[in-house]
mmCIF file of C-alpha atoms in Angstrom:
data_model
loop_
_atom_site.group_PDB
_atom_site.id
_atom_site.type_symbol
_atom_site.label_atom_id
_atom_site.label_comp_id
_atom_site.label_asym_id
_atom_site.label_seq_id
_atom_site.Cartn_x
_atom_site.Cartn_y
_atom_site.Cartn_z
ATOM 1 C CA MET A 1 291.878 30.658 112.753
ATOM 2 C CA LEU A 2 288.379 29.159 112.725
ATOM 3 C CA LEU A 3 285.483 30.613 110.738
ATOM 4 C CA ILE A 4 281.898 29.619 111.571
ATOM 5 C CA THR A 5 279.281 30.168 108.863
ATOM 6 C CA GLY A 6 275.584 30.929 109.246
ATOM 7 C CA VAL A 7 275.903 32.710 112.591
ATOM 8 C CA SER A 8 272.885 34.974 112.057
ATOM 9 C CA GLY A 9 270.624 32.372 113.622
ATOM 10 C CA GLY A 10 269.812 28.703 113.999
ATOM 11 C CA LEU A 11 272.581 26.201 114.594
ATOM 12 C CA GLY A 12 275.345 28.565 113.485
ATOM 13 C CA GLY A 13 274.207 31.180 115.964
ATOM 14 C CA LEU A 14 274.332 28.667 118.804
ATOM 15 C CA VAL A 15 277.819 27.558 117.784
ATOM 16 C CA ALA A 16 278.937 31.186 117.716
ATOM 17 C CA GLY A 17 277.785 31.553 121.296
ATOM 18 C CA HIS A 18 280.572 29.194 122.360
ATOM 19 C CA ALA A 19 283.134 31.466 120.714
ATOM 20 C CA ALA A 20 282.391 34.563 122.777
ATOM 21 C CA GLY A 21 285.571 36.346 123.812
ATOM 22 C CA ARG A 22 287.869 34.291 121.594
ATOM 23 C CA ASP A 23 290.149 36.081 119.166
ATOM 24 C CA ASP A 24 290.882 32.941 117.151
ATOM 25 C CA VAL A 25 287.318 32.588 115.833
ATOM 26 C CA LEU A 26 285.678 34.524 113.000
ATOM 27 C CA LEU A 27 281.939 34.688 112.390
ATOM 28 C CA GLY A 28 280.526 34.374 108.872
ATOM 29 C CA THR A 29 277.243 36.064 108.051
ATOM 30 C CA ARG A 30 275.563 37.710 105.079
ATOM 31 C CA SER A 31 275.238 40.951 107.040
ATOM 32 C CA PRO A 32 278.211 41.522 109.355
ATOM 33 C CA ASP A 33 277.153 45.173 109.944
ATOM 34 C CA GLY A 34 280.382 46.048 111.703
ATOM 35 C CA ARG A 35 280.100 43.184 114.170
ATOM 36 C CA PRO A 36 283.516 42.494 115.735
ATOM 37 C CA GLY A 37 285.175 39.437 114.250
ATOM 38 C CA ALA A 38 282.498 39.069 111.575
ATOM 39 C CA ARG A 39 283.093 38.639 107.849
ATOM 40 C CA ARG A 40 280.604 38.749 105.019
ATOM 41 C CA VAL A 41 279.963 35.187 103.885
ATOM 42 C CA ASP A 42 277.256 34.848 101.243
ATOM 43 C CA PHE A 43 277.136 31.492 99.500
ATOM 44 C CA ASP A 44 274.916 33.004 96.814
ATOM 45 C CA ASP A 45 277.767 35.410 95.937
ATOM 46 C CA PRO A 46 280.638 32.978 95.231
ATOM 47 C CA GLY A 47 283.022 35.751 94.244
ATOM 48 C CA SER A 48 283.013 37.059 97.795
ATOM 49 C CA LEU A 49 284.029 33.781 99.413
ATOM 50 C CA PRO A 50 287.791 33.413 98.740
ATOM 51 C CA GLY A 51 288.427 36.770 100.411
ATOM 52 C CA ALA A 52 286.141 35.896 103.298
ATOM 53 C CA PHE A 53 288.064 32.658 103.855
ATOM 54 C CA ALA A 54 291.528 34.238 103.609
ATOM 55 C CA GLY A 55 293.704 33.331 106.576
ATOM 56 C CA VAL A 56 291.225 30.701 107.786
ATOM 57 C CA ASP A 57 292.652 27.353 108.864
ATOM 58 C CA THR A 58 289.361 25.622 109.741
ATOM 59 C CA LEU A 59 285.963 26.251 108.203
ATOM 60 C CA LEU A 60 282.842 25.127 110.052
ATOM 61 C CA LEU A 61 280.433 24.847 107.145
ATOM 62 C CA VAL A 62 276.936 24.944 108.614
ATOM 63 C CA SER A 63 274.564 23.573 106.005
ATOM 64 C CA ALA A 64 272.752 26.210 103.962
ATOM 65 C CA GLY A 65 269.896 23.795 103.376
ATOM 66 C CA TYR A 66 266.955 26.132 102.883
ATOM 67 C CA GLY A 67 266.117 25.779 99.184
ATOM 68 C CA GLU A 68 265.770 23.417 96.265
ATOM 69 C CA ASP A 69 268.471 20.771 95.837
ATOM 70 C CA ASP A 70 270.282 22.595 93.039
ATOM 71 C CA VAL A 71 270.395 25.806 95.063
ATOM 72 C CA VAL A 72 271.798 24.087 98.145
ATOM 73 C CA THR A 73 274.425 22.080 96.243
ATOM 74 C CA ALA A 74 275.516 25.239 94.438
ATOM 75 C CA ARG A 75 275.985 27.022 97.758
ATOM 76 C CA HIS A 76 277.947 24.203 99.330
ATOM 77 C CA GLY A 77 279.999 23.656 96.194
ATOM 78 C CA ALA A 78 280.915 27.341 96.052
ATOM 79 C CA ALA A 79 281.964 27.252 99.707
ATOM 80 C CA ILE A 80 284.219 24.225 99.257
ATOM 81 C CA ASP A 81 285.711 25.620 96.043
ATOM 82 C CA ALA A 82 286.515 28.872 97.845
ATOM 83 C CA ALA A 83 287.947 27.040 100.839
ATOM 84 C CA GLU A 84 290.328 25.172 98.565
ATOM 85 C CA GLU A 85 291.295 28.372 96.761
ATOM 86 C CA ALA A 86 291.937 30.190 100.046
ATOM 87 C CA GLY A 87 294.069 27.391 101.455
ATOM 88 C CA VAL A 88 291.715 26.327 104.240
ATOM 89 C CA ARG A 89 293.216 23.236 105.834
ATOM 90 C CA HIS A 90 290.129 21.573 107.314
ATOM 91 C CA VAL A 91 286.381 21.733 106.621
ATOM 92 C CA VAL A 92 283.917 20.550 109.265
ATOM 93 C CA TYR A 93 280.476 20.079 107.727
ATOM 94 C CA THR A 94 277.115 19.734 109.479
ATOM 95 C CA SER A 95 275.293 17.076 107.475
ATOM 96 C CA LEU A 96 272.201 14.882 107.961
ATOM 97 C CA SER A 97 272.120 11.621 109.896
ATOM 98 C CA GLY A 98 272.670 8.452 107.903
ATOM 99 C CA ASP A 99 269.187 7.147 108.645
ATOM 100 C CA GLY A 100 267.819 10.228 106.865
ATOM 101 C CA ASP A 101 268.589 8.955 103.368
ATOM 102 C CA HIS A 102 264.860 8.487 102.756
ATOM 103 C CA LEU A 103 264.189 12.174 103.387
ATOM 104 C CA PRO A 104 263.599 14.486 100.411
ATOM 105 C CA TYR A 105 266.329 16.862 101.612
ATOM 106 C CA ALA A 106 269.061 14.232 102.005
ATOM 107 C CA LEU A 107 270.540 14.588 98.520
ATOM 108 C CA PRO A 108 272.375 17.931 99.017
ATOM 109 C CA HIS A 109 273.977 16.583 102.183
ATOM 110 C CA ARG A 110 275.224 13.418 100.532
ATOM 111 C CA TRP A 111 276.421 15.422 97.524
ATOM 112 C CA THR A 112 278.388 17.711 99.828
ATOM 113 C CA GLU A 113 279.929 14.768 101.653
ATOM 114 C CA ARG A 114 281.026 13.289 98.323
ATOM 115 C CA ARG A 115 282.476 16.648 97.253
ATOM 116 C CA LEU A 116 284.487 16.835 100.474
ATOM 117 C CA ARG A 117 285.844 13.337 100.008
ATOM 118 C CA ALA A 118 287.165 14.415 96.611
ATOM 119 C CA SER A 119 288.845 17.499 98.091
ATOM 120 C CA PRO A 120 292.516 17.779 99.001
ATOM 121 C CA THR A 121 291.368 19.610 102.133
ATOM 122 C CA ALA A 122 291.001 17.608 105.353
ATOM 123 C CA TRP A 123 287.381 17.129 106.403
ATOM 124 C CA THR A 124 285.054 15.947 109.151
ATOM 125 C CA VAL A 125 281.339 15.241 108.731
ATOM 126 C CA LEU A 126 278.876 15.744 111.569
ATOM 127 C CA ARG A 127 275.697 13.909 110.585
ATOM 128 C CA ASN A 128 273.102 15.674 112.703
ATOM 129 C CA GLY A 129 269.844 14.061 113.687
ATOM 130 C CA LEU A 130 266.626 16.049 113.443
ATOM 131 C CA TYR A 131 266.175 18.642 116.143
ATOM 132 C CA ALA A 132 263.808 18.168 119.067
ATOM 133 C CA GLU A 133 262.788 21.755 118.353
ATOM 134 C CA LEU A 134 261.721 20.711 114.842
ATOM 135 C CA LEU A 135 259.684 17.906 116.342
ATOM 136 C CA ALA A 136 257.850 20.530 118.392
ATOM 137 C CA ALA A 137 256.912 22.303 115.171
ATOM 138 C CA LEU A 138 255.928 19.098 113.374
ATOM 139 C CA ALA A 139 254.001 17.510 116.211
ATOM 140 C CA GLY A 140 252.988 20.177 118.673
ATOM 141 C CA PRO A 141 249.726 19.809 120.600
ATOM 142 C CA ASP A 142 246.633 21.782 119.640
ATOM 143 C CA ALA A 143 244.660 23.950 122.057
ATOM 144 C CA ASP A 144 243.003 20.839 123.474
ATOM 145 C CA GLY A 145 246.303 19.047 124.057
ATOM 146 C CA ARG A 146 245.862 16.676 121.132
ATOM 147 C CA ILE A 147 248.826 15.690 118.967
ATOM 148 C CA THR A 148 247.420 14.821 115.561
ATOM 149 C CA ALA A 149 250.628 14.650 113.501
ATOM 150 C CA PRO A 150 250.716 11.538 111.262
ATOM 151 C CA LEU A 151 253.578 9.799 113.062
ATOM 152 C CA GLY A 152 251.900 6.401 113.027
ATOM 153 C CA GLY A 153 253.621 4.024 115.402
ATOM 154 C CA GLY A 154 257.050 5.372 114.534
ATOM 155 C CA ALA A 155 259.500 7.397 116.595
ATOM 156 C CA LEU A 156 262.211 9.990 116.046
ATOM 157 C CA ALA A 157 265.670 9.914 117.641
ATOM 158 C CA ALA A 158 265.497 13.672 118.084
ATOM 159 C CA VAL A 159 268.386 15.655 119.491
ATOM 160 C CA ALA A 160 268.726 19.013 121.224
ATOM 161 C CA ARG A 161 270.047 21.638 118.821
ATOM 162 C CA ALA A 162 272.193 23.080 121.614
ATOM 163 C CA ASP A 163 274.000 19.737 121.953
ATOM 164 C CA LEU A 164 274.724 19.646 118.235
ATOM 165 C CA ALA A 165 276.094 23.187 118.427
ATOM 166 C CA GLU A 166 278.365 22.323 121.331
ATOM 167 C CA ALA A 167 279.633 19.195 119.593
ATOM 168 C CA ALA A 168 280.327 21.136 116.401
ATOM 169 C CA PHE A 169 282.317 23.759 118.279
ATOM 170 C CA ARG A 170 284.333 21.145 120.154
ATOM 171 C CA VAL A 171 285.301 19.458 116.880
ATOM 172 C CA ALA A 172 285.983 22.688 114.985
ATOM 173 C CA VAL A 173 288.370 24.197 117.547
ATOM 174 C CA ASP A 174 290.502 21.040 117.481
ATOM 175 C CA PRO A 175 289.721 19.261 114.205
ATOM 176 C CA ALA A 176 292.896 17.226 113.667
ATOM 177 C CA PRO A 177 291.833 14.210 115.802
ATOM 178 C CA HIS A 178 288.593 14.073 113.817
ATOM 179 C CA THR A 179 290.114 14.077 110.325
ATOM 180 C CA GLY A 180 288.222 11.823 107.925
ATOM 181 C CA ARG A 181 285.640 10.903 110.552
ATOM 182 C CA VAL A 182 281.868 10.726 110.073
ATOM 183 C CA TYR A 183 279.887 11.108 113.297
ATOM 184 C CA GLU A 184 276.244 10.071 113.639
ATOM 185 C CA LEU A 185 274.737 12.530 116.109
ATOM 186 C CA VAL A 186 271.267 11.229 116.886
ATOM 187 C CA GLY A 187 269.265 11.086 120.090
ATOM 188 C CA GLU A 188 269.592 8.122 122.404
ATOM 189 C CA VAL A 189 265.871 7.815 123.250
ATOM 190 C CA PRO A 190 263.482 7.789 120.254
ATOM 191 C CA LEU A 191 260.219 9.655 120.757
ATOM 192 C CA GLY A 192 256.856 8.556 119.356
ATOM 193 C CA GLY A 193 253.512 10.268 119.412
ATOM 194 C CA ALA A 194 252.505 8.733 122.739
ATOM 195 C CA ASP A 195 255.777 9.876 124.330
ATOM 196 C CA LEU A 196 255.198 13.428 123.142
ATOM 197 C CA ALA A 197 251.642 13.438 124.418
ATOM 198 C CA ALA A 198 252.757 12.220 127.835
ATOM 199 C CA ALA A 199 255.351 15.006 128.003
ATOM 200 C CA VAL A 200 252.648 17.657 127.653
ATOM 201 C CA SER A 201 249.840 15.833 129.484
ATOM 202 C CA GLY A 202 247.942 15.519 126.231
ATOM 203 C CA THR A 203 246.709 12.773 123.936
ATOM 204 C CA TYR A 204 248.033 11.264 120.737
ATOM 205 C CA GLU A 205 245.331 11.088 118.096
ATOM 206 C CA PRO A 206 247.051 10.781 114.709
ATOM 207 C CA GLY A 207 245.148 12.452 111.915
ATOM 208 C CA ASP A 208 243.791 11.205 108.637
ATOM 209 C CA GLY A 209 247.081 10.149 107.081
ATOM 210 C CA LEU A 210 249.674 11.663 104.798
ATOM 211 C CA ALA A 211 247.267 12.895 102.121
ATOM 212 C CA ALA A 212 245.454 15.043 104.663
ATOM 213 C CA ALA A 213 248.793 16.283 106.004
ATOM 214 C CA ARG A 214 249.927 17.200 102.487
ATOM 215 C CA ALA A 215 246.787 19.254 101.916
ATOM 216 C CA ALA A 216 247.190 21.028 105.246
ATOM 217 C CA ILE A 217 250.845 21.874 104.595
ATOM 218 C CA ALA A 218 250.092 23.153 101.093
ATOM 219 C CA ALA A 219 247.287 25.326 102.444
ATOM 220 C CA SER A 220 249.514 26.780 105.158
ATOM 221 C CA GLY A 221 251.474 28.998 102.762
ATOM 222 C CA ALA A 222 254.563 26.781 102.762
ATOM 223 C CA ALA A 223 256.978 27.201 99.844
ATOM 224 C CA PRO A 224 256.540 24.528 97.153
ATOM 225 C CA PHE A 225 259.768 22.729 98.059
ATOM 226 C CA GLN A 226 258.742 22.593 101.715
ATOM 227 C CA VAL A 227 255.677 20.437 101.097
ATOM 228 C CA PRO A 228 257.585 17.242 100.180
ATOM 229 C CA MET A 229 260.227 18.036 102.820
ATOM 230 C CA LEU A 230 257.719 18.109 105.652
ATOM 231 C CA LEU A 231 255.577 15.291 104.319
ATOM 232 C CA GLY A 232 258.645 13.123 103.766
ATOM 233 C CA THR A 233 259.715 13.723 107.355
ATOM 234 C CA TYR A 234 256.344 12.561 108.655
ATOM 235 C CA SER A 235 256.481 9.496 106.431
ATOM 236 C CA ALA A 236 260.031 8.538 107.428
ATOM 237 C CA ILE A 237 259.139 8.784 111.117
ATOM 238 C CA ALA A 238 255.900 6.850 110.713
ATOM 239 C CA HIS A 239 257.606 4.055 108.793
ATOM 240 C CA GLY A 240 260.392 3.589 111.333
ATOM 241 C CA PHE A 241 263.381 4.999 109.493
ATOM 242 C CA LEU A 242 264.365 7.733 111.963
ATOM 243 C CA ASP A 243 264.330 5.971 115.313
ATOM 244 C CA GLY A 244 268.128 5.842 115.472
ATOM 245 C CA THR A 245 268.452 2.074 115.154
ATOM 246 C CA GLY A 246 269.935 2.331 111.665
ATOM 247 C CA VAL A 247 273.058 4.269 112.706
ATOM 248 C CA PRO A 248 275.752 3.911 115.378
ATOM 249 C CA ARG A 249 274.795 5.439 118.709
ATOM 250 C CA GLY A 250 276.999 7.114 121.276
ATOM 251 C CA HIS A 251 278.899 9.490 118.996
ATOM 252 C CA LEU A 252 277.187 12.565 120.426
ATOM 253 C CA ARG A 253 277.838 11.500 124.011
ATOM 254 C CA GLY A 254 281.475 10.895 123.099
ATOM 255 C CA LEU A 255 281.982 14.331 121.566
ATOM 256 C CA LEU A 256 280.206 16.104 124.421
ATOM 257 C CA GLY A 257 281.878 14.118 127.174
ATOM 258 C CA ARG A 258 278.545 13.915 128.967
ATOM 259 C CA GLU A 259 275.005 12.642 128.612
ATOM 260 C CA PRO A 260 273.038 14.497 125.922
ATOM 261 C CA ARG A 261 270.107 16.644 126.973
ATOM 262 C CA PRO A 262 266.845 14.660 127.046
ATOM 263 C CA ALA A 263 265.089 15.473 123.783
ATOM 264 C CA VAL A 264 261.676 15.062 125.385
ATOM 265 C CA ASP A 265 262.451 17.919 127.783
ATOM 266 C CA VAL A 266 263.554 20.129 124.898
ATOM 267 C CA TYR A 267 260.330 19.277 123.068
ATOM 268 C CA ALA A 268 258.168 20.085 126.088
ATOM 269 C CA ARG A 269 259.842 23.470 126.585
ATOM 270 C CA ALA A 270 259.572 24.296 122.896
ATOM 271 C CA VAL A 271 255.825 23.697 122.759
ATOM 272 C CA GLY A 272 255.500 25.613 126.022
#
């Protein structure tokens, strides 16, 4: 039996879409609300987890990364503790790509990977690149078609979230061949500001630097922990750390058995 966490939306929801009609897959969500095949899985309520994981052979642990580092590590730690207690045989974890170590939100992912390596439970780590959909939010064009995000001359090896979901499902339904493996799932074609502008028939006119971006993010109503997260992402792209050259390529294509979706097309659709 496979249990997928975080199916209320985002990546987990897309993974769950591949499980439609299967009776060997359970869906984990904070609010199951009588949904067939759904169990209440709330990482902030650790006492509920061993029961939720009972009878589960494989746990697809979709990162619960929305929060401060200590909150996220507590959630992931509680999930792995409960998986061990419940006798789960294999944990598949959606992590962050290896070239993302410079990002402010990398620490909980690396902590979770280390925790899994210390576990008696078999594990697989899927190191996801940043979504093309996120790039649309970070560097979307304004009403005049100008992209002013401070990307400098850097580029992002963005990846379609749907491809990551499909790869995760493929691994989770047959995890044994992937035991102890770490997959780097980044895009094959890095996208810079000029590439994004061309995709939307706009122009790339980077703004006044990171300080101006920090002020704009802080004024937008973002949560305090989100300011360094977003700013750090801009900085890592601009300084050339997320273009995919620092990690092995081809893992995503191998898991999918096909060419990944072009991230630039996903970006263009997302900014609409």
